[in-house]
Amino acid sequence: VRQVDLAVIGAGVAGLSAAATAAAHGLDVVLIERLAAGGQIATVDRIRNYPGFPDGVGGYELGPLLQQQVEEAGASLLLDEVERIVPGSGGFVVAGAAGEIAAKAVLFAAGSHRRPLGLPREAELEGRGVSHCAACDGPFFRGQAVIVAGGGDSAFDEALALAETCGSVTIVHRETQPVARAEAVRRVRALANVEIVPDAEIAAIDGGDNVERALIAGGGRQDWRDCTGIFVYVGLAPNTGLLERLAELDATGRVVTDAAFETSCPGLFAAGDIRSGAVALLASAAGDGAAAAMSIVARLAEGGQ
Ligand SMILES: Cc1cc2nc3c(=O)[nH]c(=O)nc-3n(C[C@H](O)[C@H](O)[C@H](O)COP(=O)(O)OP(=O)(O)OC[C@H]3O[C@@H](n4cnc5c(N)ncnc54)[C@H](O)[C@@H]3O)c2cc1C
């Protein structure tokens, strides 16, 4: 079994920042990721609020840049999905399909996943019209009618990207007013091919092998709209499944930590979106990761677990 000082689970911005910081301070670090470095923003077209990039940076660029820093600091990246975290004497065993790793400390930075609408046929039509990624799938809907579900920043940012290639974009959100940043709402409202339908939700999805129409319901009205794409941005849910029996979670499913980023399980730390009370921003995820890493460096230097 491979032995390390620190196993970081999740190579989003929080995990990448933590791995680079801990390795730079001399820890033997493995960073375990099931997909690719970058996390949620790996497919986002443009990040406009990350410190140091006044002209913005592609989400797909940020992950590889951070990965480069992680590798230069001496941490290794392992592609695997962690399935178990088992506490034992002197640390943890972290297990996945690729095998087991023994770590003195674990930093959990598994982030969040997108919530589905929860409609019949939604899962079956995923990749056949139902999508969560404008940058990945937008080009397949060139000139066509698509619907975006959600009224937050992700929905509006993705609608802006879709409007460049799609024939028409209809944003459907439950709130009376969008909750996205005013600047994004203003840019969307200026586009001739985008319609915003407030106080409404997608109540059904219909089609054969692919999405063909959606039922928009709200304010006592029900309206079937022809569309070939439905892009879903209705919030996020934390990936805390692995922690359920290990550490205290809050009412939203996020993991509770103390000021040292340690969970109720000694030696198990958490950073980023997964942490109770965290702000869902890349800059704060980076800060969380770095601060958690420093806390772990100090803990291991004390000779503690
Ligand atoms: C569409 C969209 C656009 C956004 N745009 C912006 C923006 O412009 N600016 C901004 O500041 N914020 C933005 N955000 C928010 C930002 O992406 C998050 O706050 C940030 O990604 C959180 O980072 P994280 O490292 O905590 O988690 P994540 O980015 O979620 O990374 C977690 C990683 O852990 C991995 N993982 C999970 N479980 C396991 C497992 N069991 N084994 C191995 N790996 C695992 C996941 O694959 C993932 O790569 C956006 C979010 C979305 C969804």
Short mmCIF file of C-alpha atoms and ligand atoms in Angstrom, two decimals:
data_model
loop_
_atom_site.label_atom_id
_atom_site.label_comp_id
_atom_site.label_asym_id
_atom_site.label_seq_id
_atom_site.Cartn_x
_atom_site.Cartn_y
_atom_site.Cartn_z
CA VAL A 1 0.00 0.00 0.00
CA ARG A 2 1.34 3.40 -1.02
CA GLN A 3 2.01 5.68 1.97
CA VAL A 4 1.67 9.46 1.79
CA ASP A 5 1.44 12.33 4.24
CA LEU A 6 -1.70 13.78 2.68
CA ALA A 7 -4.36 12.48 0.30
CA VAL A 8 -6.41 15.27 -1.28
CA ILE A 9 -9.72 14.08 -2.74
CA GLY A 10 -10.96 16.17 -5.67
CA ALA A 11 -8.91 18.28 -8.12
CA GLY A 12 -11.20 21.29 -8.28
CA VAL A 13 -9.68 24.66 -7.49
CA ALA A 14 -9.78 23.92 -3.73
CA GLY A 15 -8.00 20.56 -4.02
CA LEU A 16 -5.46 21.83 -6.57
CA SER A 17 -4.59 24.84 -4.44
CA ALA A 18 -4.30 22.64 -1.32
CA ALA A 19 -2.10 20.04 -3.03
CA ALA A 20 0.28 22.70 -4.41
CA THR A 21 0.54 24.45 -1.05
CA ALA A 22 1.04 21.28 1.01
CA ALA A 23 3.64 19.89 -1.42
CA ALA A 24 5.50 23.22 -1.50
CA HIS A 25 5.73 22.96 2.30
CA GLY A 26 7.36 19.56 2.10
CA LEU A 27 4.49 17.09 2.44
CA ASP A 28 4.28 13.98 0.29
CA VAL A 29 0.90 14.62 -1.38
CA VAL A 30 -1.32 12.61 -3.70
CA LEU A 31 -4.24 14.41 -5.35
CA ILE A 32 -6.99 12.02 -6.42
CA GLU A 33 -9.48 13.05 -9.12
CA ARG A 34 -12.10 10.98 -10.96
CA LEU A 35 -12.37 13.17 -14.09
CA ALA A 36 -9.91 15.94 -14.89
CA ALA A 37 -8.21 18.81 -13.07
CA GLY A 38 -10.42 21.87 -12.77
CA GLY A 39 -13.65 20.58 -11.25
CA GLN A 40 -16.90 22.37 -11.99
CA ILE A 41 -15.33 25.07 -14.13
CA ALA A 42 -13.50 22.64 -16.43
CA THR A 43 -16.21 23.21 -19.06
CA VAL A 44 -17.05 26.86 -18.33
CA ASP A 45 -16.32 29.20 -21.23
CA ARG A 46 -15.10 32.30 -19.39
CA ILE A 47 -14.26 33.05 -15.75
CA ARG A 48 -14.39 36.81 -15.22
CA ASN A 49 -13.79 37.14 -11.47
CA TYR A 50 -10.70 35.03 -10.73
CA PRO A 51 -7.98 37.25 -9.21
CA GLY A 52 -5.12 38.05 -11.57
CA PHE A 53 -6.99 37.67 -14.86
CA PRO A 54 -8.45 41.11 -15.69
CA ASP A 55 -9.48 39.91 -19.16
CA GLY A 56 -10.96 36.68 -17.81
CA VAL A 57 -9.67 33.15 -18.21
CA GLY A 58 -11.20 30.07 -19.82
CA GLY A 59 -12.44 27.57 -17.23
CA TYR A 60 -10.79 24.83 -19.30
CA GLU A 61 -7.47 26.75 -19.04
CA LEU A 62 -7.49 27.27 -15.27
CA GLY A 63 -7.47 23.55 -14.35
CA PRO A 64 -4.36 22.69 -16.42
CA LEU A 65 -2.56 25.84 -15.17
CA LEU A 66 -3.20 24.85 -11.55
CA GLN A 67 -2.26 21.23 -12.31
CA GLN A 68 1.09 22.46 -13.63
CA GLN A 69 1.69 24.26 -10.32
CA VAL A 70 0.71 21.14 -8.38
CA GLU A 71 3.16 18.98 -10.34
CA GLU A 72 5.94 21.56 -10.13
CA ALA A 73 5.45 21.63 -6.34
CA GLY A 74 6.03 17.86 -6.30
CA ALA A 75 2.52 16.47 -5.66
CA SER A 76 1.25 13.63 -7.83
CA LEU A 77 -2.15 13.47 -9.53
CA LEU A 78 -3.92 10.10 -9.51
CA LEU A 79 -6.93 9.48 -11.76
CA ASP A 80 -9.35 7.44 -9.68
CA GLU A 81 -12.75 7.69 -8.03
CA VAL A 82 -12.45 7.43 -4.27
CA GLU A 83 -15.01 4.96 -2.96
CA ARG A 84 -14.06 4.69 0.72
CA ILE A 85 -12.24 6.64 3.41
CA VAL A 86 -11.45 4.39 6.36
CA PRO A 87 -9.99 5.89 9.55
CA GLY A 88 -7.45 3.77 11.39
CA SER A 89 -4.54 4.11 13.77
CA GLY A 90 -2.18 6.82 12.57
CA GLY A 91 -4.30 7.97 9.65
CA PHE A 92 -6.63 6.77 6.93
CA VAL A 93 -6.89 4.31 4.10
CA VAL A 94 -8.35 5.90 0.97
CA ALA A 95 -9.66 3.32 -1.47
CA GLY A 96 -10.80 3.41 -5.08
CA ALA A 97 -10.75 1.22 -8.18
CA ALA A 98 -7.00 1.92 -8.59
CA GLY A 99 -6.21 0.52 -5.15
CA GLU A 100 -5.54 1.76 -1.65
CA ILE A 101 -3.46 4.61 -0.31
CA ALA A 102 -2.51 5.09 3.33
CA ALA A 103 -2.44 8.76 4.34
CA LYS A 104 -1.61 10.46 7.64
CA ALA A 105 -4.26 13.12 6.85
CA VAL A 106 -7.05 13.49 4.28
CA LEU A 107 -8.37 16.70 2.75
CA PHE A 108 -11.83 16.25 1.27
CA ALA A 109 -12.46 18.74 -1.57
CA ALA A 110 -15.03 16.86 -3.64
CA GLY A 111 -17.14 19.93 -4.49
CA SER A 112 -20.66 19.75 -5.84
CA HIS A 113 -22.67 18.29 -8.70
CA ARG A 114 -25.50 19.85 -10.64
CA ARG A 115 -29.00 19.09 -9.45
CA PRO A 116 -31.30 17.56 -12.04
CA LEU A 117 -34.86 18.89 -12.66
CA GLY A 118 -36.19 15.57 -11.37
CA LEU A 119 -38.51 14.93 -14.35
CA PRO A 120 -39.43 11.62 -16.00
CA ARG A 121 -37.31 10.99 -19.13
CA GLU A 122 -34.70 13.57 -18.01
CA ALA A 123 -32.00 11.01 -17.25
CA GLU A 124 -32.78 8.98 -20.37
CA LEU A 125 -32.52 12.09 -22.60
CA GLU A 126 -29.24 13.26 -20.99
CA GLY A 127 -26.84 13.68 -23.93
CA ARG A 128 -29.82 13.56 -26.31
CA GLY A 129 -30.86 17.16 -25.74
CA VAL A 130 -30.64 17.41 -21.97
CA SER A 131 -27.29 19.02 -21.08
CA HIS A 132 -25.44 20.92 -18.34
CA CYS A 133 -22.69 22.38 -20.47
CA ALA A 134 -23.06 25.09 -23.11
CA ALA A 135 -19.37 25.00 -24.07
CA CYS A 136 -19.47 21.21 -24.63
CA ASP A 137 -22.84 20.83 -26.35
CA GLY A 138 -23.85 24.29 -27.62
CA PRO A 139 -22.34 23.75 -31.11
CA PHE A 140 -24.67 20.76 -31.66
CA PHE A 141 -27.65 23.14 -31.45
CA ARG A 142 -26.54 25.63 -34.08
CA GLY A 143 -29.56 27.61 -35.32
CA GLN A 144 -31.94 25.61 -33.12
CA ALA A 145 -34.30 26.50 -30.25
CA VAL A 146 -33.03 25.65 -26.75
CA ILE A 147 -34.31 26.21 -23.23
CA VAL A 148 -32.18 27.10 -20.20
CA ALA A 149 -33.62 26.19 -16.78
CA GLY A 150 -32.52 28.39 -13.87
CA GLY A 151 -32.22 32.04 -12.88
CA GLY A 152 -28.75 32.18 -11.34
CA ASP A 153 -25.27 33.10 -12.59
CA SER A 154 -24.67 29.73 -14.27
CA ALA A 155 -27.96 29.88 -16.18
CA PHE A 156 -27.36 33.42 -17.42
CA ASP A 157 -23.68 32.89 -18.26
CA GLU A 158 -24.51 29.72 -20.17
CA ALA A 159 -27.44 31.42 -21.96
CA LEU A 160 -25.01 34.11 -23.15
CA ALA A 161 -22.75 31.45 -24.62
CA LEU A 162 -25.66 29.54 -26.22
CA ALA A 163 -27.12 32.69 -27.78
CA GLU A 164 -24.00 32.97 -29.96
CA THR A 165 -24.79 29.75 -31.85
CA CYS A 166 -28.41 28.76 -31.17
CA GLY A 167 -31.36 30.20 -33.07
CA SER A 168 -33.27 31.06 -29.92
CA VAL A 169 -32.71 30.66 -26.18
CA THR A 170 -35.58 30.69 -23.65
CA ILE A 171 -34.55 31.09 -20.00
CA VAL A 172 -37.16 29.68 -17.61
CA HIS A 173 -36.80 30.50 -13.91
CA ARG A 174 -38.96 30.11 -10.83
CA GLU A 175 -38.14 33.45 -9.27
CA THR A 176 -40.01 36.66 -10.10
CA GLN A 177 -36.66 38.32 -10.84
CA PRO A 178 -33.46 36.55 -11.94
CA VAL A 179 -30.95 36.04 -9.12
CA ALA A 180 -27.94 36.22 -11.47
CA ARG A 181 -25.47 39.13 -11.39
CA ALA A 182 -27.02 42.35 -12.73
CA GLU A 183 -24.31 42.64 -15.39
CA ALA A 184 -25.09 39.16 -16.79
CA VAL A 185 -28.84 39.88 -16.77
CA ARG A 186 -28.26 43.18 -18.60
CA ARG A 187 -26.15 41.47 -21.28
CA VAL A 188 -28.77 38.74 -21.76
CA ARG A 189 -31.62 41.26 -21.98
CA ALA A 190 -29.78 43.09 -24.78
CA LEU A 191 -29.86 39.98 -27.00
CA ALA A 192 -32.66 39.72 -29.58
CA ASN A 193 -32.71 35.91 -29.63
CA VAL A 194 -33.11 35.37 -25.86
CA GLU A 195 -36.47 35.35 -24.06
CA ILE A 196 -36.78 35.24 -20.25
CA VAL A 197 -39.83 33.52 -18.74
CA PRO A 198 -40.02 34.28 -14.97
CA ASP A 199 -42.30 32.63 -12.35
CA ALA A 200 -42.24 29.38 -14.30
CA GLU A 201 -40.60 25.98 -14.43
CA ILE A 202 -40.11 23.12 -16.84
CA ALA A 203 -42.84 20.64 -15.90
CA ALA A 204 -42.23 17.94 -18.52
CA ILE A 205 -39.82 16.92 -21.26
CA ASP A 206 -41.04 15.09 -24.35
CA GLY A 207 -39.54 13.57 -27.47
CA GLY A 208 -38.64 10.35 -29.20
CA ASP A 209 -34.94 9.43 -29.13
CA ASN A 210 -34.09 13.11 -28.63
CA VAL A 211 -35.65 16.10 -26.88
CA GLU A 212 -38.41 17.63 -29.03
CA ARG A 213 -40.39 19.84 -26.67
CA ALA A 214 -40.75 21.01 -23.07
CA LEU A 215 -43.76 22.00 -21.01
CA ILE A 216 -43.31 25.40 -19.39
CA ALA A 217 -45.71 25.84 -16.46
CA GLY A 218 -46.28 28.84 -14.24
CA GLY A 219 -48.80 31.48 -13.26
CA GLY A 220 -51.66 29.11 -14.13
CA ARG A 221 -50.39 28.73 -17.72
CA GLN A 222 -49.04 25.62 -19.41
CA ASP A 223 -47.24 25.96 -22.69
CA TRP A 224 -45.52 23.25 -24.78
CA ARG A 225 -42.49 24.71 -26.53
CA ASP A 226 -40.65 23.02 -29.37
CA CYS A 227 -36.94 22.78 -28.55
CA THR A 228 -34.05 20.42 -29.22
CA GLY A 229 -31.95 21.30 -26.18
CA ILE A 230 -32.66 21.78 -22.47
CA PHE A 231 -29.73 23.14 -20.44
CA VAL A 232 -30.23 22.62 -16.69
CA TYR A 233 -28.73 24.98 -14.06
CA VAL A 234 -31.02 24.70 -11.05
CA GLY A 235 -28.50 24.55 -8.29
CA LEU A 236 -25.84 22.33 -6.86
CA ALA A 237 -25.72 19.52 -4.34
CA PRO A 238 -22.59 18.72 -2.28
CA ASN A 239 -20.68 15.47 -2.98
CA THR A 240 -20.61 14.45 0.68
CA GLY A 241 -21.93 10.90 0.24
CA LEU A 242 -18.57 9.42 1.32
CA LEU A 243 -18.63 11.37 4.58
CA GLU A 244 -22.11 10.42 5.77
CA ARG A 245 -20.98 8.07 8.52
CA LEU A 246 -17.65 9.76 9.12
CA ALA A 247 -18.21 13.43 9.90
CA GLU A 248 -20.89 15.90 10.92
CA LEU A 249 -22.85 17.40 8.01
CA ASP A 250 -25.11 20.48 8.14
CA ALA A 251 -28.76 20.64 7.00
CA THR A 252 -27.67 21.29 3.39
CA GLY A 253 -25.42 18.20 3.37
CA ARG A 254 -22.17 20.19 3.60
CA VAL A 255 -19.47 19.14 6.03
CA VAL A 256 -18.92 21.12 9.21
CA THR A 257 -15.34 22.21 9.93
CA ASP A 258 -13.61 24.20 12.66
CA ALA A 259 -11.32 27.19 12.13
CA ALA A 260 -8.49 24.77 11.23
CA PHE A 261 -10.67 23.23 8.42
CA GLU A 262 -10.87 19.97 10.39
CA THR A 263 -14.13 18.00 10.38
CA SER A 264 -15.57 16.19 13.41
CA CYS A 265 -13.39 13.22 12.35
CA PRO A 266 -9.83 13.96 13.61
CA GLY A 267 -7.32 14.18 10.74
CA LEU A 268 -10.04 14.57 8.09
CA PHE A 269 -10.08 18.12 6.74
CA ALA A 270 -12.37 19.78 4.16
CA ALA A 271 -12.09 22.74 1.78
CA GLY A 272 -14.05 24.44 -0.99
CA ASP A 273 -17.74 24.19 -1.93
CA ILE A 274 -18.13 21.08 0.20
CA ARG A 275 -17.54 22.97 3.45
CA SER A 276 -20.44 24.25 5.51
CA GLY A 277 -20.66 28.03 5.17
CA ALA A 278 -18.30 28.23 2.17
CA VAL A 279 -18.98 30.78 -0.55
CA ALA A 280 -19.28 29.13 -3.97
CA LEU A 281 -16.52 31.15 -5.63
CA LEU A 282 -13.28 29.99 -7.23
CA ALA A 283 -11.24 32.59 -5.34
CA SER A 284 -12.58 31.37 -2.00
CA ALA A 285 -12.06 27.72 -3.02
CA ALA A 286 -8.40 28.54 -3.75
CA GLY A 287 -8.10 30.35 -0.41
CA ASP A 288 -9.80 27.51 1.45
CA GLY A 289 -7.47 24.95 -0.10
CA ALA A 290 -4.32 26.92 0.72
CA ALA A 291 -5.42 27.67 4.29
CA ALA A 292 -6.49 24.05 4.93
CA ALA A 293 -3.13 22.85 3.57
CA MET A 294 -1.24 25.14 5.97
CA SER A 295 -3.32 23.84 8.84
CA ILE A 296 -2.48 20.24 7.87
CA VAL A 297 1.23 21.10 7.49
CA ALA A 298 1.19 22.49 11.02
CA ARG A 299 -0.70 19.48 12.38
CA LEU A 300 1.67 16.93 10.87
CA ALA A 301 4.70 18.95 12.06
CA GLU A 302 3.32 18.67 15.62
CA GLY A 303 3.58 14.94 15.16
CA GLY A 304 -0.18 14.60 15.50
CA GLN A 305 -2.26 12.37 13.28
C1 LIG B 1 -21.49 26.52 -14.55
C2 LIG B 1 -20.69 27.11 -13.43
C3 LIG B 1 -20.03 28.30 -13.61
C4 LIG B 1 -19.30 28.88 -12.56
N1 LIG B 1 -18.66 30.06 -12.79
C5 LIG B 1 -17.94 30.62 -11.80
C6 LIG B 1 -17.24 31.85 -12.03
O1 LIG B 1 -17.28 32.42 -13.13
N2 LIG B 1 -16.55 32.37 -11.00
C7 LIG B 1 -16.49 31.77 -9.76
O2 LIG B 1 -15.84 32.31 -8.88
N3 LIG B 1 -17.13 30.61 -9.52
C8 LIG B 1 -17.86 30.03 -10.50
N4 LIG B 1 -18.53 28.86 -10.26
C9 LIG B 1 -18.43 28.25 -8.91
C10 LIG B 1 -17.14 27.46 -8.81
O3 LIG B 1 -17.06 26.60 -9.92
C11 LIG B 1 -17.08 26.64 -7.50
O4 LIG B 1 -17.21 27.47 -6.39
C12 LIG B 1 -15.73 25.90 -7.43
O5 LIG B 1 -15.57 25.09 -8.57
C13 LIG B 1 -15.61 25.06 -6.17
O6 LIG B 1 -14.39 24.39 -6.21
P1 LIG B 1 -14.13 23.03 -5.42
O7 LIG B 1 -12.71 22.71 -5.66
O8 LIG B 1 -14.62 23.19 -4.03
O9 LIG B 1 -15.11 21.95 -6.07
P2 LIG B 1 -15.33 21.40 -7.56
O10 LIG B 1 -14.96 22.40 -8.58
O11 LIG B 1 -16.71 20.84 -7.56
O12 LIG B 1 -14.28 20.20 -7.68
C14 LIG B 1 -14.45 18.99 -6.99
C15 LIG B 1 -13.72 17.89 -7.73
O13 LIG B 1 -13.79 16.69 -6.97
C16 LIG B 1 -13.95 15.60 -7.84
N5 LIG B 1 -14.54 14.48 -7.08
C17 LIG B 1 -15.74 14.45 -6.44
N6 LIG B 1 -15.92 13.26 -5.84
C18 LIG B 1 -14.81 12.53 -6.08
C19 LIG B 1 -14.40 11.19 -5.72
N7 LIG B 1 -15.17 10.40 -4.97
N8 LIG B 1 -13.19 10.76 -6.15
C20 LIG B 1 -12.39 11.55 -6.91
N9 LIG B 1 -12.73 12.81 -7.28
C21 LIG B 1 -13.92 13.29 -6.88
C22 LIG B 1 -14.87 16.13 -8.92
O14 LIG B 1 -14.76 15.36 -10.12
C23 LIG B 1 -14.32 17.56 -9.09
O15 LIG B 1 -13.32 17.63 -10.09
C24 LIG B 1 -19.26 28.25 -11.29
C25 LIG B 1 -19.92 27.03 -11.10
C26 LIG B 1 -20.64 26.46 -12.14
C27 LIG B 1 -21.35 25.15 -11.93
#
